[in-house]
Tab-separated table of C-alpha atoms in Angstrom:
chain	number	residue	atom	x	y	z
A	1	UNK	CA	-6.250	-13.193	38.533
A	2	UNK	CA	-2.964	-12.812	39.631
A	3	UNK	CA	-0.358	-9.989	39.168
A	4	UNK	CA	1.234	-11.154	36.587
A	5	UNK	CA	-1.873	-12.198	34.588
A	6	UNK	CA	-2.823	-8.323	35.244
A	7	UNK	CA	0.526	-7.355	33.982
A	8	UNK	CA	0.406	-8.942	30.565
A	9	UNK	CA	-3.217	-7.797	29.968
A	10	UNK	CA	-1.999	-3.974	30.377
A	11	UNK	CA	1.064	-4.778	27.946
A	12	UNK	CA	-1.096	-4.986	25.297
A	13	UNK	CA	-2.209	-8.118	22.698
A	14	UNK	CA	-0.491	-11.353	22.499
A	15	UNK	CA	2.726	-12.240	20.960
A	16	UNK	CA	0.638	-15.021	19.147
A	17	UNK	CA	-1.874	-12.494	17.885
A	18	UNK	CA	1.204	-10.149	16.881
A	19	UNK	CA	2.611	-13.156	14.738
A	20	UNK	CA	-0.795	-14.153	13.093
A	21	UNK	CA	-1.319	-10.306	11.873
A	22	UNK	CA	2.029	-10.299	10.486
A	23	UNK	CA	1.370	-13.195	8.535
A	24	UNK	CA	-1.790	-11.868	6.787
A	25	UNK	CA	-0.072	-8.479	6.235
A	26	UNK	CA	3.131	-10.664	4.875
A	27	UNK	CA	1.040	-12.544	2.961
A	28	UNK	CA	-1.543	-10.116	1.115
A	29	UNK	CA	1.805	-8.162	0.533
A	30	UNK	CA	3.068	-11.040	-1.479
A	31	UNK	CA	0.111	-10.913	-3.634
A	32	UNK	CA	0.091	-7.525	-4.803
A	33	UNK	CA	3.883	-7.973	-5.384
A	34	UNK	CA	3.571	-11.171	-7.541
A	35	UNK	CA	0.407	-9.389	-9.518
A	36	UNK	CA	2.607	-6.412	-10.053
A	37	UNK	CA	5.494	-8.035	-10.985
A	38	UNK	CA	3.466	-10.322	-13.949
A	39	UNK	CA	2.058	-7.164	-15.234
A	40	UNK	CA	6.181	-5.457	-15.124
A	41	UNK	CA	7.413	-8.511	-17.215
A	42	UNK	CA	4.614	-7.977	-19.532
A	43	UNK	CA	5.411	-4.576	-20.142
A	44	UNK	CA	9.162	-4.766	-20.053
A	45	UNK	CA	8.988	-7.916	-22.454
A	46	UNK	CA	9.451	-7.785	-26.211
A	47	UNK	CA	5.449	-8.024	-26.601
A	48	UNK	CA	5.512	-4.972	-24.139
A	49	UNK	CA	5.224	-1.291	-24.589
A	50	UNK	CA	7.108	-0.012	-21.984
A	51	UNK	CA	9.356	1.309	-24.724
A	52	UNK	CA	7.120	3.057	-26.306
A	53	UNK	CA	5.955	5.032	-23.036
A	54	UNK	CA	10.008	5.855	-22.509
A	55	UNK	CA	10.292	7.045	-26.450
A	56	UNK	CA	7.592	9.103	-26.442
A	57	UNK	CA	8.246	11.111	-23.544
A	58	UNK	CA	11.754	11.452	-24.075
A	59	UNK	CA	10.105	13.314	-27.313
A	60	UNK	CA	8.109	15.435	-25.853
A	61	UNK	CA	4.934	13.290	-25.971
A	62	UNK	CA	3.372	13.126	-23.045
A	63	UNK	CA	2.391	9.298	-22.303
A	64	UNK	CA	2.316	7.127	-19.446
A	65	UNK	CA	1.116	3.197	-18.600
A	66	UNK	CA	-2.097	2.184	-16.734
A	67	UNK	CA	-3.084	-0.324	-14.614
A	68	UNK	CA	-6.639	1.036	-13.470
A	69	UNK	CA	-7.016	1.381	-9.985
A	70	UNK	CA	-8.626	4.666	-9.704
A	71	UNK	CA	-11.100	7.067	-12.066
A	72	UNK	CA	-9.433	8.986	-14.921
A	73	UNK	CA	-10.905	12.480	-16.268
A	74	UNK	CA	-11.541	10.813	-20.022
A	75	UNK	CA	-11.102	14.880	-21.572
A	76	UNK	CA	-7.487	14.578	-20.770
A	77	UNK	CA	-7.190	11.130	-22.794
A	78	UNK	CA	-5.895	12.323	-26.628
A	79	UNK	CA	-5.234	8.332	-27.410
A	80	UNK	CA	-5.868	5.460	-26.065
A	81	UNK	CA	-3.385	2.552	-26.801
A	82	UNK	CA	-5.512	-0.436	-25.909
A	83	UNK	CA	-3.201	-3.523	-26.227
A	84	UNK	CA	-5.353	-7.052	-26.289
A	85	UNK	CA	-3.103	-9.810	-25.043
A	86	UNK	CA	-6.622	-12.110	-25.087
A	87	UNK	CA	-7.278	-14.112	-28.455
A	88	UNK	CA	-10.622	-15.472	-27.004
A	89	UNK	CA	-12.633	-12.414	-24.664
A	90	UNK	CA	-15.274	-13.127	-22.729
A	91	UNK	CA	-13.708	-16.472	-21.464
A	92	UNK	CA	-10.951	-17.742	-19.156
A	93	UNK	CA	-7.835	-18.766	-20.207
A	94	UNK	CA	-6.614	-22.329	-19.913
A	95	UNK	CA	-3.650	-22.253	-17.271
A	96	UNK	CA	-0.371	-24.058	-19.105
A	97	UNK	CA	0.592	-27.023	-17.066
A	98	UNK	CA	3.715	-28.539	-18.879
A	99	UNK	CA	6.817	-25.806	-19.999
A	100	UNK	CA	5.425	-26.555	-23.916
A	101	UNK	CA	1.963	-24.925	-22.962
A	102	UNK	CA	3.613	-22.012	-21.484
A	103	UNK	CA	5.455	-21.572	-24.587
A	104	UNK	CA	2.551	-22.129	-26.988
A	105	UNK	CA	-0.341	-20.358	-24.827
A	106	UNK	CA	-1.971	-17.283	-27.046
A	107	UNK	CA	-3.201	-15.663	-23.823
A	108	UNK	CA	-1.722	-13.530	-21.148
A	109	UNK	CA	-4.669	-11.955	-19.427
A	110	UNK	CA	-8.284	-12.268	-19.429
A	111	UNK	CA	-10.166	-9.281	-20.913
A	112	UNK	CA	-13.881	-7.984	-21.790
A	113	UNK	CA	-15.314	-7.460	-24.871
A	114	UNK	CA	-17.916	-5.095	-23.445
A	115	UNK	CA	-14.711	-3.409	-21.442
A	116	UNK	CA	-13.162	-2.686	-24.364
A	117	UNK	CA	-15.940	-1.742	-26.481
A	118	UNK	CA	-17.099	0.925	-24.008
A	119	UNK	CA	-13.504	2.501	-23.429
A	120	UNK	CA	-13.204	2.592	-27.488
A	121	UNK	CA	-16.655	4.359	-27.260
A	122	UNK	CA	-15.908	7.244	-24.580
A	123	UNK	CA	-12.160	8.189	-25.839
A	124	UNK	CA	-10.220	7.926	-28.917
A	125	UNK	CA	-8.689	4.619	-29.033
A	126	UNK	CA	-6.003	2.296	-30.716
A	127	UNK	CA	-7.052	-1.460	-30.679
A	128	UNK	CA	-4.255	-3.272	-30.636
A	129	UNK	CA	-4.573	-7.053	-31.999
A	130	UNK	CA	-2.674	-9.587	-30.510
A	131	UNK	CA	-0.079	-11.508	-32.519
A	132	UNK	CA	2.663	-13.591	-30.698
A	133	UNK	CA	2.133	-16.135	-27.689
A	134	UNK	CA	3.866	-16.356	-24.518
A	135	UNK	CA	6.539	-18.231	-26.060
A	136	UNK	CA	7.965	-14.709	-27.762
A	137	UNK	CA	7.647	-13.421	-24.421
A	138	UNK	CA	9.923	-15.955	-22.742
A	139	UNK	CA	12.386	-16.528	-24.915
A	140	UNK	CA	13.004	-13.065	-26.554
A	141	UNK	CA	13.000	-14.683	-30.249
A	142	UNK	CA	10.335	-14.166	-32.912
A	143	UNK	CA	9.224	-16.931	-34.929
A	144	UNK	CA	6.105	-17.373	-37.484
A	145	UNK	CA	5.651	-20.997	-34.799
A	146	UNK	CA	5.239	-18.732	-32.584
A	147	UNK	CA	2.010	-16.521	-34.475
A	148	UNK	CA	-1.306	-16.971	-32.426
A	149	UNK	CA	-4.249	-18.596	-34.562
A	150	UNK	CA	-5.431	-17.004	-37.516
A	151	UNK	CA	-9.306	-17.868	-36.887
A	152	UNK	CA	-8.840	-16.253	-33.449
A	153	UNK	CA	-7.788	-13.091	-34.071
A	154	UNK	CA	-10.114	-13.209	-37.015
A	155	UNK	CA	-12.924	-13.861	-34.783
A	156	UNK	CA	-11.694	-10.679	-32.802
A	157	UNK	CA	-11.579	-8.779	-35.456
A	158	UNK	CA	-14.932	-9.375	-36.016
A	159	UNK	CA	-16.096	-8.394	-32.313
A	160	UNK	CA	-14.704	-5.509	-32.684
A	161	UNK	CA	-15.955	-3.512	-36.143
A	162	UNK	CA	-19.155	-6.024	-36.722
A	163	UNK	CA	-17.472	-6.441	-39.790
A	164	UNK	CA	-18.426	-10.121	-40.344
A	165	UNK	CA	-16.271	-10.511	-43.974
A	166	UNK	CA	-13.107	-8.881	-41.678
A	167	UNK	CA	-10.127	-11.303	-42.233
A	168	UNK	CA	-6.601	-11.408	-41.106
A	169	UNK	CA	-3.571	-11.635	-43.700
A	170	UNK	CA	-0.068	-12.435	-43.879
A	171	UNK	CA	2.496	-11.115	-45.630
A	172	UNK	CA	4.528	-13.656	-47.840
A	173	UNK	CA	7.764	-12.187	-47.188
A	174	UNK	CA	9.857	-12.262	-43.846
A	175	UNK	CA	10.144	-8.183	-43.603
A	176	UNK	CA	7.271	-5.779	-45.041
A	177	UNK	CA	8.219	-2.504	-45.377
A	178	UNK	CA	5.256	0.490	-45.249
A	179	UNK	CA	5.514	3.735	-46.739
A	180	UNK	CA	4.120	5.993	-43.824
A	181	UNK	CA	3.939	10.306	-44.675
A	182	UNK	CA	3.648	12.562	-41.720
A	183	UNK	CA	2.465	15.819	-41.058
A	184	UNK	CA	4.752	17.181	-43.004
A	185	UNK	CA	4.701	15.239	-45.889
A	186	UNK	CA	8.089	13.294	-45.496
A	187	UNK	CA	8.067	9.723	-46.190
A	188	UNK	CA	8.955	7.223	-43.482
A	189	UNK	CA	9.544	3.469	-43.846
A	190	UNK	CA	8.100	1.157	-40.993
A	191	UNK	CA	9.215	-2.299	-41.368
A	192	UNK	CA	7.519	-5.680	-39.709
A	193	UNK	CA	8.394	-9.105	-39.390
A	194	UNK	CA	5.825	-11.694	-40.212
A	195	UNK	CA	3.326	-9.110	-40.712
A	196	UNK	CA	-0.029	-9.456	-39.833
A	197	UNK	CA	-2.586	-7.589	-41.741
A	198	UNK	CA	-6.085	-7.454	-42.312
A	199	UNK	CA	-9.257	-6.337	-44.565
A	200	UNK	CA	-12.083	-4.949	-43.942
A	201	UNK	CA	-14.759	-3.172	-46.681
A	202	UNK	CA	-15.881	-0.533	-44.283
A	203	UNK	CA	-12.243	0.089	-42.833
A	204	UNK	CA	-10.201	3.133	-44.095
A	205	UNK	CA	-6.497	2.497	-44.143
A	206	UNK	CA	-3.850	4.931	-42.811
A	207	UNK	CA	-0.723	2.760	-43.272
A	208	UNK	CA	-1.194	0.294	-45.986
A	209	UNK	CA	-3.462	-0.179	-48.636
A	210	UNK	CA	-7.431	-1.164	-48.459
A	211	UNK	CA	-6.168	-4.997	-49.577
A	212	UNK	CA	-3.595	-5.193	-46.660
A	213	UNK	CA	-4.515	-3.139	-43.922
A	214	UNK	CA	-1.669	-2.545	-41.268
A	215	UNK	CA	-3.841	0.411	-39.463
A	216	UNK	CA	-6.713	1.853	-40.572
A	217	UNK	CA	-9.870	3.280	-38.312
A	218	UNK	CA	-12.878	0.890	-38.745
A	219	UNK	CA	-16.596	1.266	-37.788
A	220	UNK	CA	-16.970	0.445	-33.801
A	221	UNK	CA	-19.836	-2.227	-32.943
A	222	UNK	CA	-20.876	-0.091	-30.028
A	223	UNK	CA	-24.503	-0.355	-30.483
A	224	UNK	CA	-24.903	2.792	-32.162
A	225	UNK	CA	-23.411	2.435	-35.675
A	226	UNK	CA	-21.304	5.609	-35.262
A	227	UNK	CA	-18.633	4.810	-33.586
A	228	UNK	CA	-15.095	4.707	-35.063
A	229	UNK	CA	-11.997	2.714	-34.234
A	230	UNK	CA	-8.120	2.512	-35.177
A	231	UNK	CA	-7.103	-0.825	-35.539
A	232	UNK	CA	-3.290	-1.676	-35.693
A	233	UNK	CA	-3.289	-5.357	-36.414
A	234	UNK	CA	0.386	-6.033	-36.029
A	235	UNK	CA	1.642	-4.969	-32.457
A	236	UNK	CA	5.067	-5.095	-33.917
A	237	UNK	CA	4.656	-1.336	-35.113
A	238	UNK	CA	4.848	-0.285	-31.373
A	239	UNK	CA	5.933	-2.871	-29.434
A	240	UNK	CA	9.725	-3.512	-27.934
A	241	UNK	CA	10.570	-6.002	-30.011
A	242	UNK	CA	9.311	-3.736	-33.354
A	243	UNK	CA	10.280	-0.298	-32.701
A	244	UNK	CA	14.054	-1.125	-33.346
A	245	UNK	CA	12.858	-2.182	-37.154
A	246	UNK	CA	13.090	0.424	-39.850
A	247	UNK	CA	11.555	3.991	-39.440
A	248	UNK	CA	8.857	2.193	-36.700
A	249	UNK	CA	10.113	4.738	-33.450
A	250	UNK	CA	10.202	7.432	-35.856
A	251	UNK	CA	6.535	6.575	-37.217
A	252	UNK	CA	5.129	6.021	-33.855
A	253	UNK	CA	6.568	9.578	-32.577
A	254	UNK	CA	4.730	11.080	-35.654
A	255	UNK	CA	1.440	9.102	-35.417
A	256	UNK	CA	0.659	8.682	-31.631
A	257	UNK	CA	1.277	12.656	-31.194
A	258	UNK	CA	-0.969	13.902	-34.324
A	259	UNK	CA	-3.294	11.679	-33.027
A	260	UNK	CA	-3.228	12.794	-29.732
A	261	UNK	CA	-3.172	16.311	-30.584
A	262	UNK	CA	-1.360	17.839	-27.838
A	263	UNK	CA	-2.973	15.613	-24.908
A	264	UNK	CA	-1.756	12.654	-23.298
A	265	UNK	CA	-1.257	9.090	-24.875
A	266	UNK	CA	-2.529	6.363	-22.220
A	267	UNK	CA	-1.322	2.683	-22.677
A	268	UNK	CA	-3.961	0.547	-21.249
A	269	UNK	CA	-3.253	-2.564	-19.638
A	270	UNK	CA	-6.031	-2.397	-17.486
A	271	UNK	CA	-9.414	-4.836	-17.447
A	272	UNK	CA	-11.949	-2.510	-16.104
A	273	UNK	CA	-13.459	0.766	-17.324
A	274	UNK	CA	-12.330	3.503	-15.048
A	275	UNK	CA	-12.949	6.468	-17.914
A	276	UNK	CA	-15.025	9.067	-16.519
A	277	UNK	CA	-17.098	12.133	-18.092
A	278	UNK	CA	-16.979	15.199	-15.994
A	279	UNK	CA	-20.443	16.468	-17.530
A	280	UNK	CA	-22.261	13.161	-16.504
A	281	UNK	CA	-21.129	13.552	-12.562
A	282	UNK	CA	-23.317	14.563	-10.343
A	283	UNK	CA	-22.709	17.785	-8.962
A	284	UNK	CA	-24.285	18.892	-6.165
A	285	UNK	CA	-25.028	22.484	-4.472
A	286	UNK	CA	-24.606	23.348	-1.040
A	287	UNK	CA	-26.141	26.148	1.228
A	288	UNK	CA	-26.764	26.960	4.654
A	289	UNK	CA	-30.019	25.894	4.820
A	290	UNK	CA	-28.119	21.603	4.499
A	291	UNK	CA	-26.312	22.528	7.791
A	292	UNK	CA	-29.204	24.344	9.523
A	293	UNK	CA	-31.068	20.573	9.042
A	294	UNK	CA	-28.861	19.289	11.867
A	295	UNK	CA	-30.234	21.972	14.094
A	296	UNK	CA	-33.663	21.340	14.077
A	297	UNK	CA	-36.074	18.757	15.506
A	298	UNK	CA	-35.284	16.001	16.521
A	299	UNK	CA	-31.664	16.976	16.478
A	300	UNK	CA	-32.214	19.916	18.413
A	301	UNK	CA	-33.469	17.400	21.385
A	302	UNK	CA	-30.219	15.516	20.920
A	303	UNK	CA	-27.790	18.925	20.956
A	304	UNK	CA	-29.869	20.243	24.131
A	305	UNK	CA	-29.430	17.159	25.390
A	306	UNK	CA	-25.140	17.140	24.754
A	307	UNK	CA	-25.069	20.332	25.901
A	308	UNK	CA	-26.734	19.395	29.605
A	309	UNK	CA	-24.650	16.448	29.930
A	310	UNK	CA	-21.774	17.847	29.332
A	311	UNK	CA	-22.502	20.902	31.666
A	312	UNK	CA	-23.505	18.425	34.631
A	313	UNK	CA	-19.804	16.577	33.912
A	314	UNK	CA	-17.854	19.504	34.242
A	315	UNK	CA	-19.752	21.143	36.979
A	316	UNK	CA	-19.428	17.304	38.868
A	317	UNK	CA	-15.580	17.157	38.201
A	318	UNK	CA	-15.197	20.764	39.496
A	319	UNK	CA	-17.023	20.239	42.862
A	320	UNK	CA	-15.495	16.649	43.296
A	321	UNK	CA	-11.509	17.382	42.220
A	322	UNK	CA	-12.051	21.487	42.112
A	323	UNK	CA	-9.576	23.589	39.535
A	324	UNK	CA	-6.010	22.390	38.758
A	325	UNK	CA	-3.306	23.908	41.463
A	326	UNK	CA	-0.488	25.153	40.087
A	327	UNK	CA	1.986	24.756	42.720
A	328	UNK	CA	5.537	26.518	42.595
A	329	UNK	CA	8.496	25.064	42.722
A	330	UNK	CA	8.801	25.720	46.708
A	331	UNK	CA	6.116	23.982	47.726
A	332	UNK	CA	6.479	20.746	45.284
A	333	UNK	CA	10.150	20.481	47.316
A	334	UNK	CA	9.120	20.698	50.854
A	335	UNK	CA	8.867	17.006	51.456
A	336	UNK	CA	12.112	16.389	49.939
A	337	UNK	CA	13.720	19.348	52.111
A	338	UNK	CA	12.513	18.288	55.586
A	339	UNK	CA	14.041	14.757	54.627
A	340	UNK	CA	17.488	16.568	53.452
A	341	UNK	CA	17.004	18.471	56.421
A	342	UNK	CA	16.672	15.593	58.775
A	343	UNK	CA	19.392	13.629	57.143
A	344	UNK	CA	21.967	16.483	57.887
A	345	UNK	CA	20.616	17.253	61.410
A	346	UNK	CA	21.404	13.031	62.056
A	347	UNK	CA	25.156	13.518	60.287
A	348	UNK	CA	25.704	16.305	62.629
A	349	UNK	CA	24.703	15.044	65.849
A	350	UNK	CA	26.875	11.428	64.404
A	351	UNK	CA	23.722	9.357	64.366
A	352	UNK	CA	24.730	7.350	61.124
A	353	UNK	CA	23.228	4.364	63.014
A	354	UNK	CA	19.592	5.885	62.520
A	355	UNK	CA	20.406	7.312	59.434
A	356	UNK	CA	20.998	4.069	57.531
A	357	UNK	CA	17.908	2.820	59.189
A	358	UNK	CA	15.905	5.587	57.341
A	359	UNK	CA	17.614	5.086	54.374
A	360	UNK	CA	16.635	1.573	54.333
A	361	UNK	CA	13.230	2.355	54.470
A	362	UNK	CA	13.404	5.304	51.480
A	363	UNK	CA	15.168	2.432	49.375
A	364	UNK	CA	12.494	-0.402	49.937
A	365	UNK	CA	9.943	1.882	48.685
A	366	UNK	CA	12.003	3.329	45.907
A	367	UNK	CA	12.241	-0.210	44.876
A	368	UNK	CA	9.229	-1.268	45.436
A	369	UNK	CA	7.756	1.762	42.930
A	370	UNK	CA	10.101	0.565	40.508
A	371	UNK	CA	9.017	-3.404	40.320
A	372	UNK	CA	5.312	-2.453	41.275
A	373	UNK	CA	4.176	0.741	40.028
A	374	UNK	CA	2.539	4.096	41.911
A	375	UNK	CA	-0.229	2.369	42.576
A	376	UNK	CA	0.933	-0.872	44.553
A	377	UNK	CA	4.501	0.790	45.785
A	378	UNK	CA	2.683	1.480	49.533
A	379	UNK	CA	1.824	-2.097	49.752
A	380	UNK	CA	4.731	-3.627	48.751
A	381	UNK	CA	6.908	-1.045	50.542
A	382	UNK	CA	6.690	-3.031	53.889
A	383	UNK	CA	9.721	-5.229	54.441
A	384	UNK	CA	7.757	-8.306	54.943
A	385	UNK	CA	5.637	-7.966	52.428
A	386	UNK	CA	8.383	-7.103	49.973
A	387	UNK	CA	10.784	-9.822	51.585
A	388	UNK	CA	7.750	-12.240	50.721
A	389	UNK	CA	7.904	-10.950	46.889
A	390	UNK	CA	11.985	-11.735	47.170
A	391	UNK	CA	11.490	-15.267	48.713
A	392	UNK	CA	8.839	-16.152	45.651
A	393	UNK	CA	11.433	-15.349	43.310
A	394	UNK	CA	14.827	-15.851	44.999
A	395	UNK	CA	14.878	-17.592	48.146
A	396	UNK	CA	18.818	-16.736	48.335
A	397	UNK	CA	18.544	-13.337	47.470
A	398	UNK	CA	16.046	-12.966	50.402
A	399	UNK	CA	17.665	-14.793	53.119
A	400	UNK	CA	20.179	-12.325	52.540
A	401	UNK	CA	18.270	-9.329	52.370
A	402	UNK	CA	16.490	-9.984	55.440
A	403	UNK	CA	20.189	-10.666	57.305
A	404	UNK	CA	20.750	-7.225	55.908
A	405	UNK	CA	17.709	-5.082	56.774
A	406	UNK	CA	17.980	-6.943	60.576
A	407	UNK	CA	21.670	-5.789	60.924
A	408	UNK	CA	20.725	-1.651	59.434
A	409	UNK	CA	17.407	-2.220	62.076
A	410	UNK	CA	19.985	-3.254	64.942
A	411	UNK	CA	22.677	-0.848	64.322
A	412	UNK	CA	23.214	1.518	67.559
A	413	UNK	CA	22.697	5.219	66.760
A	414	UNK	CA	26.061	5.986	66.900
A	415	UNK	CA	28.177	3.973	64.861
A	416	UNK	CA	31.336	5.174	62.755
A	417	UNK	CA	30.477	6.059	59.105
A	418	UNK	CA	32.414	4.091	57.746
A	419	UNK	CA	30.278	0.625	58.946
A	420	UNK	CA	27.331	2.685	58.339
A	421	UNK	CA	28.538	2.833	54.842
A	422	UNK	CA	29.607	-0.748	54.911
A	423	UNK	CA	25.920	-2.195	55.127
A	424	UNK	CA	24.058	0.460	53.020
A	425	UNK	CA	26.387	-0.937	50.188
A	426	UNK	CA	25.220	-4.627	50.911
A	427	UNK	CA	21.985	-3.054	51.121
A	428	UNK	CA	22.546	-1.587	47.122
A	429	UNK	CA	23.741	-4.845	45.825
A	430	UNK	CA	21.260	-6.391	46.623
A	431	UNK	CA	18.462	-4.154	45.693
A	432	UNK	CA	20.351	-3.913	42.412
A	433	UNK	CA	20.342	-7.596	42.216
A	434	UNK	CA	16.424	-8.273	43.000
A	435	UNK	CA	15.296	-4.739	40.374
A	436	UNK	CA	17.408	-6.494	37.635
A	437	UNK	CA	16.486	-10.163	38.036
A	438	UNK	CA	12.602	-9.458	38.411
C-alpha cells in the first residue's frame, strides 16, 4: 500500500459512504416530516380541534393535543377527547386514486376498536363520532353531500355502547339550536349544521333530549358491563369549523372543564394505548445486598483478575517508559539555543556562505515535517530523497530546486550577505511553491 492509500485510510470513511448516510438520514427525515405534517393539516383543518386546544387554554383550561409517542400518567387525564376520523375500525382504508375519491373518502386514519375501547375504559373519555369526509377537509365548505354514511357510523355506534337498537339521526332543519345550562344554571345556545344525532335506550342525554341525543354518556362494551362513555355524535360542537356557531366555544369552555374537574383535557389523535396506571407498575426495592452480588463468586474471580492485570500494565509501562519528566522551560530550549548560537557565531566571523548551507538543511526538514508528518520527516528530510518526492510531482519544480540546493552547497564561506540572501529567497519560493501544490 502506498502513501497515499495510507493517507486516505487515516482521514477517515469515504466520501461515498459520507453521501450514502446522508441520504438515509435525508430520507427517514422526510418521513417523519410528511407524517407530521398530515397529522398538522388534520388538526388545523375545519374537521380539526386545534381550536379547541387554543380556546381552552386561553381560558384557563388546561388542554393540550397528542400524538402518542411516549407513556402518559392516566391520574393526570380529567377528559379524554377521543376524535374517530375512521367510519369502518378494525380495517384499512381504501387509498383515493382519482381527485373525486379524495373528496368523497369517509376515512382519514386507520384506528382500533380494541384501542379505543381500552383508553375509554382506563380514563374518562369523550367519543367523538365522525361526520364529514375528506372533502370538508379540503375545501373548507360544509355540505349535507359531504355527510359520511349513515349505516357506518351507525355500525360504530354500535361497537361502541353494545347498544344493538343505537341509531343515528338527522335533524330536518339546516341549523339546530340546543339549550345547554352550566354550572351555574345559565342557559347557553349551541347551534349545528346538519346535525347528527343519535338514540340509544340505555344512553342518558346531557345536551338534547333521550329522542335526539347530541351528547349523552352511554354504557361502554368493555367486557365488563360497567363501563360508561360520553358520546358527542356531531363533531361540529367542538370542532373548527363549529365552535364559531352560536354559544358552541362558550358551551365547550363550560363542559370540557366541569368535566375535567380541575385536571387536564387531552385531545387524542393517537392509534395506540400509551395510558398508564401508576399502581399497576412494578416497583422495585433496592439494597445493598443487589450490589454486594457483583462481588461475590464468580465475579470476585473476574475483579481479582482486573485488578492483577491492570497492576502488571502499569508496573510494565513504568519500568519500560518510567514517570513523565517535567522539563522546564531551559532545558526544552537548549537545542534551539546552540543553533541560535551557532548561527550568530557564523554572522560574526562573515561566514554567510555556510550559514545558508545550514539553513538549507533546517528548511528541507521543516518541509518535509510539514508534507510528511513527525513520523516520516527524517526520511524524507534527505535532499535526494525529498528531490525524488518533487520530481514525482513536479518535474519543473525539481529541476529547479536541485539547481538551487547545488548553488547554497557550492557557495564559498565567505560570500557578501546580500547573495547569501539572494539564493535563500529562491530557496523560499520554491519551498512555498512545492508545500502549497502537494
Amino acid at each position: 500500500m502506498n502513501s497515499s492509500a495510507i493517507e486516505a485510510t487515516r482521514r477517515g470513511p469515504r466520501s461515498e459512504t459520507l453521501i450514502i448516510l446522508g441520504f438515509v438520514a435525508l430520507l427517514l427525515f422526510t418521513i417523519f416530516y410528511v407524517i407530521s405534517q398530515r397529522q398538522q393539516v388534520l388538526r388545523s383543518s375545519p374537521s380539526g380541534f386545534d381550536g379547541l386546544r387554543i380556546w381552552l387554554n386561553t381560558n384557563e383550561v388546561s388542554a393540550q393535543s397528542f400524538l402518542g409517542g411516549w407513556q402518559v400518567d392516566q391520574e393526570t387525564v380529567g377528559l379524554l377527547v377521543l376524535p374517530l376520523f375512521d367510519t369502518v375500525l378494525d380495517e384499512d382504508r381504501v387509498h383515493p386514486h382519482t381527485k373525486e375519491e379524495l373528496l368523497l373518502q369517509q376515512d382519514e386514519y386507520d384506528l382500533r376498536l380494541d384501542a379505543v375501547l381500552e383508553k375509554a375504559s382506563r380514563v374518562q373519555t369523550l367519543v367523538i363520532l365522525p361526520k364529514w369526509r375528506s372533502g370538508m377537509r379540503l375545501t373548507g365548505r360544509a355540505h349535507p353531500v359531504l355527510i359520511s354514511r349513515q349505516e357506518q357510523i351507525e355500525t360504530l355506534l354500535q361497537q361502541l355502547t353494545g347498544q344493538r337498537g343505537a341509531r343515528i339521526e338527522y335533524a330536518r332543519t339546516p341549523f339546530t339550536d340546543f339549550d345547554y345550562f352550566d354550572g351555574e344554571d345559565v342557559r347557553q345556545s349551541a347551534q349545528i349544521y346538519a346535525a347528527q344525532l343519535f338514540t340509544g335506550a340505555d344512553c342518558s342525554p346531557l345536551i338534547g333530549n333521550s329522542d335526539a341525543m347530541l351528547l349523552a354518556e352511554c354504557p361502554l362494551e368493555d367486557g365488563t358491563g360497567g363501563g360508561r362513555v360520553l358520546v358527542l355524535s356531531d363533531p361540529d360542537l367542538l370542532n373548527n369549523h363549529g365552535l364559531r356557531l352560536g354559544d358552541n366555544a362558550i358551551v365547550a369552555r363550560s363542559l370540557l372543564s366541569a368535566l375535567a374537574d380541575e385536571r387536564n383535557v387531552m385531545i387524542d389523535y393517537s392509534r395506540e394505548v400509551w395510558l398508564s396506571d401508576p399502581e399497576e407498575t412494578v416497583r422495585y426495592e433496592r439494597s445493598w445486598a443487589d450490589l454486594k452480588r457483583f462481588f461475590r463468586p464468580p465475579f470476585l474471580t473476574l475483579w481479582l483478575s482486573g485488578v492483577l492485570v491492570l497492576a502488571l500494565f502499569i508496573w510494565r509501562s513504568w519500568q519500560r517508559f518510567g514517570p513523565v519528566q517535567v522539563e522546564d522551560g531551559v532545558n526544552t530550549g537548549a537545542k534551539s539555543l546552540a543553533v541560535r548560537a551557532r548561527a550568530r557565531l557564523m554572522r560574526l566571523s562573515d561566514q554567510d556562505g555556510a550559514l545558508a548551507g545550514e539553513y538549507a538543511k533546517a528548511r528541507l526538514a521543516a518541509s518535509a515535517s510539514a508534507l510528511f508528518g513527525p513520523a516520516l520527516a527524517h526520511h524524507y528530510a534527505e535532499p535526494k530523497v525529498f528531490l525524488g518526492y518533487v520530481a514525482r510531482h513536479n518535474p519543473d519544480l525539481s529541476r529547479d530546486l536541485e539547481t538551487v540546493l547545488r548553488d547554497i552547497r557550492n557557495l564559498p564561506h565567505r560570500i557578501p550577505p546580500a547573495e547569501a540572501m539572494h539564493h535563500v529567497d529562491e530557496l523560499e519560493a520554491l519551498l512555498e511553491q512545492i508545500t502549497n501544490d502537494t
